[in-house]
C-alpha cells in the first residue's frame, strides 16, 4: 500500500531502533569483556575461600610494607608532578619563548616511551656503572635498588597528566580574569592563588587523579629499578607479580584488590571534594 | 585626576598599533576613543592601564609617572568587553575582591560592597554567581568591582560591545548618569559613533594608530577635520571629491534654479526616517535621508530636484577646501581625477 504522501520520520526513531540497541549491546559487551569481567573475577577470586585468607594476606608484613611503599612513592611523586605540571602549563600557555614546541614534545615523552625503557635508562644514569652512579656511590647515596630511583621512575611515567589536563583549561579561560585581578591591585602571587588556581581547579583535579592512578599502578619502570627486594623495595604491583609467581593466588588477588580500592577511594574523594560550580 | 599619554608607540611584530600618539584627558571628563577595529584605540587604553607596555612614550596619571609601574599600582579601574567576571566567586565576592586583597576590615568591605551593588542596581543578586546573571548585569557587576577600589581613572574597553542593542542603549544612559554622579575621569573605547556621541563629553577619533581629531561630539560632527572623520561620524555621499550628508540632500518637487534633476531608484521606510536612493543625470548615485511626511509624494521612477544644503571637500592632505570654479556641485569629476592620479 503506497499512499502519495511521505511521513516525516525523525532520525533515530522507529526505523533505527534495532540498530540503536545493537550499538548499545556492542559497547556493553566490549566493556564487559575487557573491563568488568576481569576486575569482577579478581574480586570474586579474592573472597572465594572466605574472609580468613584475605585477612591473613592483608596482615602479612611484606604486603603491608609494599602498601606503605606504594603510598609513600605516590605521596612524593604526585605533589611534585602537580606543582611542576601547573607551572609548566602556565609557561606553555601564557609565555612565548624559543623552544616551546620542543618543551611540549618533551613532556609527552613518558607517554611514548615504554616504562621498561624508562627503568633501564635510569639505571644507565644512576646505576653503579652509570655516569652519575659512581659519584653517588662514593658519597654513600644509593639510588638504584632503593627508594630514590623508584620515586624518579614514578615521577617520570606520571609526568604528563597534570600538564595535559591543565593546558586546555588555561587556554579556555584566557587571561582576562587575571588582568582584571591585576588592575584591582592583586600581586601575581595573589592572582595565582585567588583567581587562576580556582579557575583551573577542575583540570588540576582530574590531572591529579590520573597522576595518582598512574603512580599507584606503575609496574614496569619501578620493577626494574627497585631490584624487587621483598619487604624492602617491593611496591604493591611488584608484590602482586611476586605472589602470583609463587602461586600465592589469594595474596596476589588481595593486593590487587587493595590497589583497586585505593584508586576508587581517591576518585571518590576527588569527586566529593570538588567544589560546586554554580550554574555552569 | 588627569591622564597624559605622551608620544606612545606600540608595535606588534611588523604591525604598528600606535604611532607616536599623544593624548591629554582632563580630570572628571568622560572621553570616548572612537575608531574602526585595528585603529589602536584598545591598545592605547591598555597602555594607559598598564596591561600593555608601550615601545616608546610616557603615561602620566594624575601627575605621577606611571610608565614603568605594573597595572596594580596605577590606580586604574578597568572594565573589559567580555566582563572578565571571576566565575568561581559570587557577585558580592567579585565586587569585594579589590578590597579584600587590601585586607580592609570585613565590616567596611561589606558596607562598601552593599553601597556599590545598590548603585549598579544589583542589590538583590549579591549571592548569585556570574553565570546566573545576564550580560548587562555582569557588566554592571564588573563596573562595581572596578569602582570598589576608588580608582583615579576608570577605563572601559568596548564595555557594551558584547550586549544586545536594547541593553546597550540602556547601559549607555546609565553610564552617563553614573559619571555625572561620581565624576571619576573616564575613558571608554568604542567603534560605535552613536554610542560615542551619546555618552562622551569629548571624542578622540583614531585611525591606523594615529589620532585624527579630538573634540566635543557636536564640533566633530559639524566641522570634521578631514574626510575620514566626516565619514566615520555618519553616513556621507561622495560625489567626486564633494562630500554631502544624506540629511543635507534636499528633495524638491519643482526646480528652483540651483537644483539638479535626479531619478528616484528606490525608497526604504525605516519608521520615522525614509531613505531615498537617487541617480543623477551623469549616472552618479546618492541617497537622501528624509522624513515620512516629505517622502509621501515620492515614488520610484519619479524625477525630483536635488539641492545640497551643505557640502564639504577636503584636499589630498585631508584639509578642507572650498569648491572653486563654476562647475555644478555634483559634477566635479575633473577635479576628482586630478586628486586621485
Coordinates of C-alpha atoms in Angstrom, one line a residue:
Chain A
X1 CA 0.0 0.0 0.0
X2 CA 1.5 3.2 -1.0
X3 CA -0.1 6.5 -0.2
X4 CA 1.1 9.5 -2.1
X5 CA 2.4 11.2 1.0
X6 CA 5.6 10.6 2.8
X7 CA 5.6 10.7 6.6
X8 CA 8.4 12.7 8.2
X9 CA 10.4 10.3 10.3
X10 CA 12.7 11.7 13.0
X11 CA 16.2 10.4 12.8
X12 CA 16.8 7.7 15.3
X13 CA 13.0 6.9 15.5
X14 CA 11.3 3.6 14.7
X15 CA 13.4 2.5 11.8
X16 CA 16.7 2.6 13.6
X17 CA 15.6 1.2 16.9
X18 CA 17.2 -2.1 16.2
X19 CA 20.5 -0.5 15.2
X20 CA 20.4 1.6 18.4
X21 CA 20.1 -1.4 20.6
X22 CA 22.7 -3.1 18.5
X23 CA 25.2 -0.3 19.1
X24 CA 24.5 -0.3 22.8
X25 CA 25.0 -4.0 23.2
X26 CA 28.3 -3.8 21.3
X27 CA 29.5 -1.1 23.7
X28 CA 28.3 -3.0 26.7
X29 CA 29.7 -6.4 25.6
X30 CA 33.0 -4.8 24.8
X31 CA 33.3 -3.2 28.2
X32 CA 32.1 -6.3 29.9
X33 CA 34.7 -8.5 28.3
X34 CA 37.7 -6.2 28.8
X35 CA 36.8 -4.3 32.0
X36 CA 34.0 -5.6 34.1
X37 CA 34.6 -9.4 33.8
X38 CA 38.4 -9.4 34.7
X39 CA 38.1 -6.9 37.5
X40 CA 35.0 -8.8 38.8
X41 CA 36.9 -12.0 38.7
X42 CA 39.7 -10.6 40.8
X43 CA 37.1 -9.6 43.4
X44 CA 35.4 -13.0 43.2
X45 CA 38.6 -14.9 43.4
X46 CA 39.8 -12.9 46.4
X47 CA 36.9 -13.8 48.5
X48 CA 36.4 -17.3 47.0
X49 CA 37.6 -19.1 50.2
X50 CA 36.0 -16.6 52.6
X51 CA 37.4 -13.7 54.6
X52 CA 40.0 -15.5 56.6
X53 CA 42.7 -16.0 53.9
X54 CA 42.2 -12.4 52.8
X55 CA 42.7 -11.0 56.3
X56 CA 45.8 -13.2 56.6
X57 CA 47.2 -11.9 53.4
X58 CA 46.5 -8.4 54.4
X59 CA 48.3 -8.7 57.7
X60 CA 51.4 -10.2 56.1
X61 CA 54.3 -7.8 56.8
X62 CA 55.6 -7.9 53.3
X63 CA 52.1 -6.9 51.9
X64 CA 51.9 -4.1 54.4
X65 CA 55.4 -2.8 53.6
X66 CA 54.5 -2.9 49.9
X67 CA 51.4 -0.9 50.6
X68 CA 53.3 1.6 52.7
X69 CA 56.0 2.0 49.9
X70 CA 53.4 2.4 47.2
X71 CA 51.5 5.1 49.1
X72 CA 54.8 6.8 50.1
X73 CA 56.1 6.9 46.5
X74 CA 52.7 8.3 45.3
X75 CA 52.7 10.9 48.1
X76 CA 56.1 12.2 46.9
X77 CA 55.6 11.9 43.1
X78 CA 52.0 13.3 42.8
X79 CA 52.6 16.6 44.6
X80 CA 55.8 17.2 42.7
X81 CA 54.2 16.4 39.4
X82 CA 51.2 18.6 40.3
X83 CA 53.4 21.6 41.1
X84 CA 55.6 21.0 38.0
X85 CA 52.5 20.4 35.8
X86 CA 50.7 23.6 36.7
X87 CA 53.9 25.6 36.4
X88 CA 54.7 24.1 33.1
X89 CA 51.1 24.5 31.8
X90 CA 51.2 28.2 32.7
X91 CA 54.6 28.6 31.0
X92 CA 53.3 26.9 27.8
X93 CA 50.0 28.7 27.6
X94 CA 50.9 32.2 28.7
X95 CA 54.5 32.8 27.6
X96 CA 56.2 32.7 24.3
X97 CA 59.8 31.6 24.3
X98 CA 62.2 29.8 22.0
X99 CA 62.0 26.0 22.3
X100 CA 58.3 26.0 23.4
X101 CA 57.3 23.4 20.9
X102 CA 60.3 21.3 22.0
X103 CA 59.3 21.5 25.6
X104 CA 55.7 20.5 24.7
X105 CA 57.1 17.5 22.8
X106 CA 59.4 16.6 25.7
X107 CA 56.5 16.5 28.2
X108 CA 54.8 13.8 26.0
X109 CA 57.9 11.5 26.0
X110 CA 56.7 9.5 29.0
X111 CA 53.5 8.7 27.1
X112 CA 55.6 7.5 24.1
X113 CA 58.4 5.6 25.9
X114 CA 57.7 2.2 27.4
X115 CA 58.2 2.1 31.2
X116 CA 60.7 -0.7 30.8
X117 CA 62.9 1.7 28.8
X118 CA 62.4 4.3 31.4
X119 CA 63.7 1.9 34.1
X120 CA 66.7 0.9 32.0
X121 CA 67.6 4.5 31.2
X122 CA 67.5 5.4 34.9
X123 CA 69.9 2.5 35.6
X124 CA 72.2 3.8 32.9
X125 CA 72.4 7.2 34.6
X126 CA 72.2 6.3 38.3
X127 CA 73.4 2.7 38.3
X128 CA 76.7 1.6 39.7
X129 CA 78.4 1.9 36.3
X130 CA 76.2 4.8 35.2
X131 CA 77.7 8.2 34.7
X132 CA 76.2 9.7 37.9
X133 CA 76.2 6.4 39.8
X134 CA 79.9 6.2 40.6
X135 CA 79.9 9.6 42.2
X136 CA 76.7 8.8 44.1
X137 CA 78.1 5.5 45.4
X138 CA 81.3 7.2 46.6
X139 CA 79.2 9.6 48.6
X140 CA 77.1 6.8 50.1
X141 CA 73.9 7.8 48.3
X142 CA 72.0 4.8 47.0
X143 CA 69.6 5.5 44.2
X144 CA 69.1 2.3 42.2
X145 CA 67.6 -0.6 44.1
X146 CA 66.3 2.0 46.6
X147 CA 63.5 4.4 47.2
X148 CA 65.0 7.4 45.2
X149 CA 65.1 5.5 41.9
X150 CA 61.5 4.2 42.4
X151 CA 60.3 7.8 43.1
X152 CA 62.2 9.0 40.0
X153 CA 60.7 6.3 37.8
X154 CA 57.2 7.1 39.1
X155 CA 57.6 10.8 38.5
X156 CA 58.9 10.1 35.0
X157 CA 56.0 7.9 33.9
X158 CA 53.2 10.1 35.5
X159 CA 54.7 13.4 34.4
X160 CA 52.4 14.5 31.5
X161 CA 49.0 14.1 33.1
X162 CA 48.6 17.4 35.0
X163 CA 50.2 19.4 32.2
X164 CA 47.9 17.9 29.6
X165 CA 44.8 18.4 31.7
X166 CA 45.6 21.9 32.7
X167 CA 46.7 23.4 29.3
X168 CA 43.3 23.2 27.6
X169 CA 41.6 24.7 30.6
X170 CA 44.1 27.6 30.8
X171 CA 43.6 28.2 27.1
X172 CA 39.9 28.3 27.5
X173 CA 39.8 30.7 30.4
X174 CA 42.1 33.2 28.8
X175 CA 44.0 35.9 30.6
X176 CA 41.2 38.5 31.2
X177 CA 40.3 37.4 34.7
X178 CA 44.0 37.6 35.7
X179 CA 44.3 41.0 34.1
X180 CA 41.2 42.2 35.9
X181 CA 42.8 41.0 39.2
X182 CA 45.9 42.9 38.4
X183 CA 44.1 46.2 37.7
X184 CA 42.3 45.6 41.1
X185 CA 45.6 45.6 42.8
X186 CA 46.5 41.9 43.1
X187 CA 50.1 40.8 43.0
X188 CA 51.0 37.9 40.6
X189 CA 51.0 35.6 43.7
X190 CA 47.6 36.7 44.9
X191 CA 46.3 36.4 41.4
X192 CA 47.5 32.9 41.1
X193 CA 46.0 31.7 44.4
X194 CA 42.8 33.6 44.3
X195 CA 41.9 33.6 40.6
X196 CA 44.0 31.3 38.3
X197 CA 44.1 28.3 40.6
X198 CA 40.3 28.2 41.4
X199 CA 39.6 28.7 37.7
X200 CA 41.7 25.7 36.6
X201 CA 40.8 23.6 39.7
X202 CA 38.8 21.1 37.6
X203 CA 41.7 20.4 35.3
X204 CA 44.1 20.1 38.1
X205 CA 41.8 17.7 40.0
X206 CA 41.4 15.5 37.0
X207 CA 45.2 15.6 36.4
X208 CA 45.9 14.7 40.0
X209 CA 43.5 11.7 39.8
X210 CA 45.2 10.4 36.6
X211 CA 48.7 11.0 38.0
X212 CA 47.8 9.2 41.2
X213 CA 46.3 6.3 39.4
X214 CA 49.3 6.0 37.2
X215 CA 51.7 6.3 40.2
X216 CA 49.9 3.6 42.2
X217 CA 49.7 1.3 39.2
X218 CA 53.2 1.7 37.9
X219 CA 55.0 -1.6 37.4
X220 CA 57.5 -1.7 34.5
X221 CA 59.9 1.0 35.4
X222 CA 59.7 0.5 39.1
X223 CA 60.2 -3.2 38.9
X224 CA 63.4 -2.7 37.0
X225 CA 65.0 0.0 39.2
X226 CA 63.7 -1.4 42.5
X227 CA 65.5 -4.8 42.4
X228 CA 62.3 -6.3 43.8
X229 CA 63.7 -6.9 47.3
X230 CA 60.7 -8.3 49.1
X231 CA 59.9 -6.3 52.3
X232 CA 62.3 -3.5 51.2
X233 CA 61.8 -2.3 47.6
X234 CA 58.7 -4.1 46.7
X235 CA 55.7 -2.0 45.8
X236 CA 52.1 -3.4 45.6
X237 CA 52.3 -4.0 41.9
X238 CA 55.7 -5.7 42.2
X239 CA 54.3 -7.6 45.2
X240 CA 51.3 -8.8 43.2
X241 CA 53.6 -10.2 40.5
X242 CA 55.9 -11.8 43.0
X243 CA 53.0 -13.5 44.9
X244 CA 51.4 -14.6 41.6
X245 CA 54.7 -16.3 40.5
X246 CA 54.9 -18.1 43.9
X247 CA 51.4 -19.4 43.3
X248 CA 50.1 -17.4 46.3
X249 CA 46.9 -16.5 44.4
X250 CA 45.0 -15.2 47.4
X251 CA 47.9 -12.9 48.2
X252 CA 48.1 -11.7 44.7
X253 CA 44.4 -11.1 44.4
X254 CA 44.2 -9.4 47.8
X255 CA 47.0 -7.0 46.9
X256 CA 45.3 -6.3 43.6
X257 CA 42.1 -5.6 45.3
X258 CA 43.8 -3.2 47.7
X259 CA 45.2 -1.3 44.7
X260 CA 41.8 -1.1 43.2
X261 CA 40.2 0.1 46.4
X262 CA 42.8 2.8 46.9
X263 CA 42.2 4.1 43.4
X264 CA 38.4 4.0 43.9
X265 CA 38.7 5.9 47.2
X266 CA 40.9 8.6 45.5
X267 CA 38.4 9.1 42.7
X268 CA 35.5 9.3 45.1
X269 CA 37.3 11.7 47.4
X270 CA 38.2 14.0 44.5
X271 CA 34.6 13.9 43.3
X272 CA 33.3 14.8 46.8
X273 CA 35.9 17.5 47.4
X274 CA 35.4 19.1 44.1
X275 CA 33.9 22.5 44.7
X276 CA 30.4 23.1 43.5
X277 CA 30.4 25.3 40.5
X278 CA 27.2 27.2 40.4
X279 CA 25.2 27.3 37.3
X280 CA 27.8 26.0 34.9
Chain B
X1 CA 42.8 63.0 38.1
X2 CA 44.2 63.7 34.7
X3 CA 45.7 61.3 32.2
X4 CA 48.6 62.1 29.8
X5 CA 49.8 59.7 27.3
X6 CA 52.8 61.3 25.6
X7 CA 54.4 60.0 22.3
X8 CA 53.1 56.4 22.7
X9 CA 54.3 54.0 20.1
X10 CA 53.4 50.3 20.2
X11 CA 54.3 47.6 17.7
X12 CA 53.1 44.0 17.5
X13 CA 55.8 42.5 15.3
X14 CA 55.6 44.4 12.0
X15 CA 52.2 46.0 12.8
X16 CA 52.3 49.5 14.2
X17 CA 49.3 49.7 16.6
X18 CA 50.1 53.1 17.9
X19 CA 52.3 55.6 16.1
X20 CA 53.6 58.4 18.3
X21 CA 50.2 59.1 19.9
X22 CA 49.8 61.9 22.4
X23 CA 46.5 62.3 24.4
X24 CA 45.6 64.5 27.3
X25 CA 42.5 63.8 29.3
X26 CA 41.3 66.4 31.8
X27 CA 40.1 65.5 35.3
X28 CA 36.4 64.5 35.6
X29 CA 36.0 64.2 31.9
X30 CA 34.2 61.4 30.0
X31 CA 36.2 60.7 26.9
X32 CA 35.5 58.3 24.1
X33 CA 38.2 56.7 22.0
X34 CA 36.4 56.1 18.7
X35 CA 37.7 54.3 15.6
X36 CA 37.4 51.3 13.4
X37 CA 38.9 48.0 14.5
X38 CA 42.7 48.0 14.3
X39 CA 42.9 51.7 14.8
X40 CA 44.8 51.3 18.1
X41 CA 42.1 52.6 20.4
X42 CA 42.0 49.5 22.7
X43 CA 45.8 49.3 22.6
X44 CA 46.0 52.9 23.8
X45 CA 43.6 52.2 26.6
X46 CA 45.6 49.1 27.7
X47 CA 48.8 51.0 27.6
X48 CA 47.3 53.6 29.9
X49 CA 46.1 50.8 32.2
X50 CA 49.5 49.1 32.2
X51 CA 48.1 45.9 30.6
X52 CA 50.3 46.5 27.6
X53 CA 53.7 48.1 27.6
X54 CA 54.5 50.8 25.0
X55 CA 57.7 50.6 23.0
X56 CA 58.1 54.3 23.5
X57 CA 56.3 57.1 25.3
X58 CA 55.2 58.0 28.8
X59 CA 52.0 57.6 30.7
X60 CA 51.3 60.1 33.5
X61 CA 48.2 59.5 35.7
X62 CA 47.2 62.4 38.0
X63 CA 50.6 64.0 37.8
X64 CA 52.6 60.8 38.6
X65 CA 54.7 59.0 36.1
X66 CA 53.1 55.6 35.7
X67 CA 55.2 54.4 32.7
X68 CA 57.2 51.7 34.4
X69 CA 54.6 50.7 37.0
X70 CA 52.6 47.5 36.9
X71 CA 48.9 47.7 36.4
X72 CA 48.2 47.1 40.1
X73 CA 50.0 50.3 41.2
X74 CA 48.4 52.6 38.7
X75 CA 45.1 53.2 40.5
X76 CA 43.0 52.5 37.4
X77 CA 39.7 50.7 37.2
X78 CA 39.4 48.6 34.1
X79 CA 36.2 47.1 32.5
X80 CA 36.6 44.5 29.8
X81 CA 34.4 43.9 26.8
X82 CA 33.7 40.3 27.9
X83 CA 33.3 41.3 31.6
X84 CA 36.2 39.2 32.9
X85 CA 34.0 38.1 35.8
X86 CA 35.6 35.9 38.4
X87 CA 33.4 32.9 37.7
X88 CA 34.1 31.0 40.9
X89 CA 33.1 34.0 43.1
X90 CA 29.7 35.3 43.9
X91 CA 28.7 38.8 42.8
X92 CA 29.5 40.1 46.3
X93 CA 33.0 38.5 46.3
X94 CA 33.7 39.8 42.8
X95 CA 33.0 43.3 43.9
X96 CA 34.8 42.8 47.2
X97 CA 37.9 41.4 45.5
X98 CA 40.0 44.6 45.3
X99 CA 39.2 45.5 49.0
X100 CA 39.7 42.0 50.3
X101 CA 43.3 41.7 48.8
X102 CA 44.0 45.0 50.5
X103 CA 42.9 43.4 53.8
X104 CA 40.3 46.0 54.7
X105 CA 38.2 45.3 57.7
X106 CA 35.3 42.9 56.9
X107 CA 32.6 45.3 58.1
X108 CA 34.0 48.1 55.9
X109 CA 34.1 45.8 52.9
X110 CA 30.5 44.6 53.4
X111 CA 29.3 48.2 53.7
X112 CA 31.1 49.4 50.6
X113 CA 30.0 46.4 48.6
X114 CA 26.4 46.9 49.5
X115 CA 26.7 50.5 48.6
X116 CA 28.1 49.7 45.2
X117 CA 25.7 46.9 44.4
X118 CA 22.9 49.3 45.2
X119 CA 24.5 51.9 42.9
X120 CA 24.6 49.4 40.0
X121 CA 21.2 48.0 40.9
X122 CA 22.3 44.5 41.7
X123 CA 21.4 44.7 45.4
X124 CA 19.2 41.5 45.3
X125 CA 21.7 39.4 43.3
X126 CA 24.7 39.6 45.7
X127 CA 24.8 35.8 46.4
X128 CA 24.5 34.8 42.7
X129 CA 27.3 33.6 40.6
X130 CA 28.3 35.4 37.3
X131 CA 26.9 32.6 35.2
X132 CA 23.5 33.3 36.7
X133 CA 23.5 36.9 35.5
X134 CA 22.6 38.4 32.1
X135 CA 25.3 40.1 30.1
X136 CA 24.1 43.6 31.2
X137 CA 24.1 42.5 34.9
X138 CA 27.6 41.0 34.5
X139 CA 28.9 44.2 33.1
X140 CA 27.3 46.3 35.9
X141 CA 29.0 43.9 38.3
X142 CA 32.3 44.4 36.6
X143 CA 31.8 48.2 36.8
X144 CA 31.1 48.0 40.6
X145 CA 34.1 45.8 41.0
X146 CA 36.3 48.4 39.3
X147 CA 34.8 51.2 41.3
X148 CA 35.2 49.5 44.6
X149 CA 38.9 50.3 44.9
X150 CA 38.2 54.0 44.2
X151 CA 40.3 54.3 41.1
X152 CA 41.8 57.6 40.0
X153 CA 40.6 56.9 36.5
X154 CA 38.1 54.5 35.0
X155 CA 38.9 52.8 31.7
X156 CA 36.3 50.8 29.8
X157 CA 37.3 48.7 26.7
X158 CA 34.2 48.3 24.5
X159 CA 32.1 47.9 27.6
X160 CA 28.8 47.4 25.8
X161 CA 30.2 45.6 22.7
X162 CA 29.0 42.1 23.7
X163 CA 25.5 43.2 24.7
X164 CA 22.4 43.2 22.5
X165 CA 21.2 46.5 21.1
X166 CA 18.4 47.2 23.7
X167 CA 20.6 46.6 26.7
X168 CA 23.4 48.5 25.1
X169 CA 21.2 51.6 24.8
X170 CA 20.1 51.3 28.4
X171 CA 23.6 50.9 29.8
X172 CA 24.8 53.9 27.8
X173 CA 22.4 56.3 29.5
X174 CA 23.2 54.6 32.8
X175 CA 27.0 55.1 32.4
X176 CA 26.3 58.8 31.6
X177 CA 24.3 59.2 34.7
X178 CA 26.8 57.3 36.8
X179 CA 29.5 59.6 35.6
X180 CA 27.5 62.7 36.4
X181 CA 27.1 61.3 40.0
X182 CA 30.7 60.2 40.6
X183 CA 32.8 62.4 38.3
X184 CA 35.6 60.0 38.0
X185 CA 37.8 60.6 35.0
X186 CA 36.6 58.1 32.5
X187 CA 37.9 56.9 29.1
X188 CA 36.0 54.4 27.1
X189 CA 36.7 52.7 23.8
X190 CA 34.0 52.1 21.2
X191 CA 33.7 51.6 17.5
X192 CA 30.1 52.8 17.6
X193 CA 29.9 56.5 16.7
X194 CA 26.3 56.9 18.0
X195 CA 27.5 55.5 21.4
X196 CA 30.4 57.9 21.5
X197 CA 28.2 60.9 20.5
X198 CA 25.6 60.0 23.1
X199 CA 27.8 59.3 26.1
X200 CA 31.0 61.3 25.8
X201 CA 31.9 64.9 26.6
X202 CA 34.8 64.6 24.2
X203 CA 35.6 62.2 21.4
X204 CA 39.0 61.2 20.2
X205 CA 38.8 59.8 16.7
X206 CA 41.6 57.2 15.9
X207 CA 42.6 55.6 12.6
X208 CA 45.6 53.4 11.8
X209 CA 47.4 54.1 15.0
X210 CA 47.0 57.8 15.0
X211 CA 44.6 60.4 16.4
X212 CA 42.7 62.0 13.6
X213 CA 40.8 64.6 15.6
X214 CA 39.7 65.5 19.1
X215 CA 36.7 67.5 20.1
X216 CA 33.2 67.6 21.6
X217 CA 30.7 65.4 19.6
X218 CA 28.9 68.3 18.0
X219 CA 32.0 70.1 17.0
X220 CA 33.4 66.9 15.3
X221 CA 30.1 66.3 13.5
X222 CA 29.7 69.8 12.3
X223 CA 33.3 70.7 11.5
X224 CA 35.2 67.4 10.7
X225 CA 38.8 68.0 10.1
X226 CA 39.1 65.5 7.3
X227 CA 37.3 63.0 5.1
X228 CA 37.9 60.1 7.5
X229 CA 36.4 61.9 10.4
X230 CA 33.4 63.0 8.4
X231 CA 32.6 59.6 7.0
X232 CA 33.3 57.8 10.3
X233 CA 30.9 60.0 12.3
X234 CA 27.9 59.4 10.0
X235 CA 26.8 58.4 6.5
X236 CA 28.1 60.5 3.6
X237 CA 27.5 60.6 -0.2
X238 CA 30.7 61.0 -2.1
X239 CA 30.4 62.7 -5.4
X240 CA 33.8 63.2 -6.9
X241 CA 35.6 64.9 -4.0
X242 CA 32.4 66.5 -2.7
X243 CA 31.0 65.0 0.5
X244 CA 27.4 65.6 1.5
X245 CA 25.5 64.1 4.4
X246 CA 22.3 62.3 3.3
X247 CA 20.2 64.6 5.6
X248 CA 21.7 67.6 3.8
X249 CA 20.3 66.4 0.4
X250 CA 17.1 68.4 -0.1
X251 CA 14.5 66.9 -2.4
X252 CA 12.3 69.4 -4.3
X253 CA 9.3 68.6 -6.4
X254 CA 9.9 71.7 -8.6
X255 CA 13.2 73.0 -9.8
X256 CA 14.4 76.2 -8.1
X257 CA 17.3 77.3 -10.3
X258 CA 20.2 75.8 -8.5
X259 CA 18.8 72.3 -8.2
X260 CA 19.6 69.3 -10.3
X261 CA 17.3 66.6 -11.7
X262 CA 17.5 63.2 -10.2
X263 CA 15.6 59.9 -10.8
X264 CA 14.3 58.0 -7.7
X265 CA 15.7 54.4 -7.7
X266 CA 14.3 53.1 -4.5
X267 CA 12.6 54.2 -1.3
X268 CA 13.2 52.5 2.1
X269 CA 11.0 53.2 5.1
X270 CA 12.7 52.9 8.5
X271 CA 9.9 54.2 10.7
X272 CA 10.4 58.0 11.0
X273 CA 13.4 58.0 8.7
X274 CA 13.0 57.4 5.0
X275 CA 15.9 56.7 2.7
X276 CA 15.6 57.8 -0.9
X277 CA 18.1 56.4 -3.4
X278 CA 18.7 58.6 -6.4
X279 CA 20.5 58.7 -9.7
X280 CA 21.9 61.9 -11.2
X281 CA 21.9 62.7 -14.9
X282 CA 25.6 61.9 -15.0
X283 CA 25.0 58.4 -13.7
X284 CA 26.2 59.0 -10.1
X285 CA 24.2 57.6 -7.3
X286 CA 23.4 59.2 -3.9
X287 CA 20.9 58.8 -1.2
X288 CA 18.9 61.3 0.8
X289 CA 17.6 60.9 4.3
X290 CA 14.2 62.5 4.8
X291 CA 11.1 62.2 6.9
X292 CA 7.9 60.3 6.3
X293 CA 6.0 63.5 5.5
X294 CA 8.4 64.8 3.0
X295 CA 8.7 61.4 1.3
X296 CA 4.9 61.0 1.0
X297 CA 4.6 62.2 -2.6
X298 CA 7.7 60.4 -3.8
X299 CA 7.8 57.1 -5.6
X300 CA 10.4 55.1 -7.5
X301 CA 10.8 56.2 -11.2
X302 CA 9.8 59.7 -10.5
X303 CA 12.1 62.6 -11.2
X304 CA 12.8 65.1 -8.4
X305 CA 15.1 68.1 -8.0
X306 CA 18.0 67.8 -5.7
X307 CA 19.9 70.5 -3.9
X308 CA 22.5 70.1 -1.1
X309 CA 22.1 72.2 1.9
X310 CA 25.8 71.8 2.8
X311 CA 28.8 70.1 1.2
X312 CA 32.4 69.7 2.2
X313 CA 35.5 69.0 0.2
X314 CA 38.9 68.0 1.5
X315 CA 42.2 68.1 -0.3
X316 CA 44.7 65.3 -0.5
X317 CA 46.1 66.1 2.9
X318 CA 42.7 66.0 4.4
X319 CA 42.4 69.7 4.9
X320 CA 39.1 71.3 4.0
X321 CA 38.8 73.2 0.7
X322 CA 36.1 75.4 -0.7
X323 CA 34.9 74.3 -4.2
X324 CA 36.1 76.9 -6.7
X325 CA 35.0 77.5 -10.3
X326 CA 31.6 77.3 -11.7
X327 CA 31.0 73.6 -12.3
X328 CA 27.9 72.3 -10.5
X329 CA 28.5 70.8 -7.1
X330 CA 27.6 67.3 -8.2
X331 CA 29.8 67.1 -11.3
X332 CA 33.4 67.7 -10.3
X333 CA 34.8 64.7 -12.0
X334 CA 37.7 66.5 -13.5
X335 CA 38.9 67.8 -10.1
X336 CA 38.4 64.3 -8.6
X337 CA 40.5 62.7 -11.3
X338 CA 43.3 65.1 -10.6
X339 CA 43.2 64.2 -6.9
X340 CA 43.3 60.6 -7.4
X341 CA 46.1 60.4 -10.0

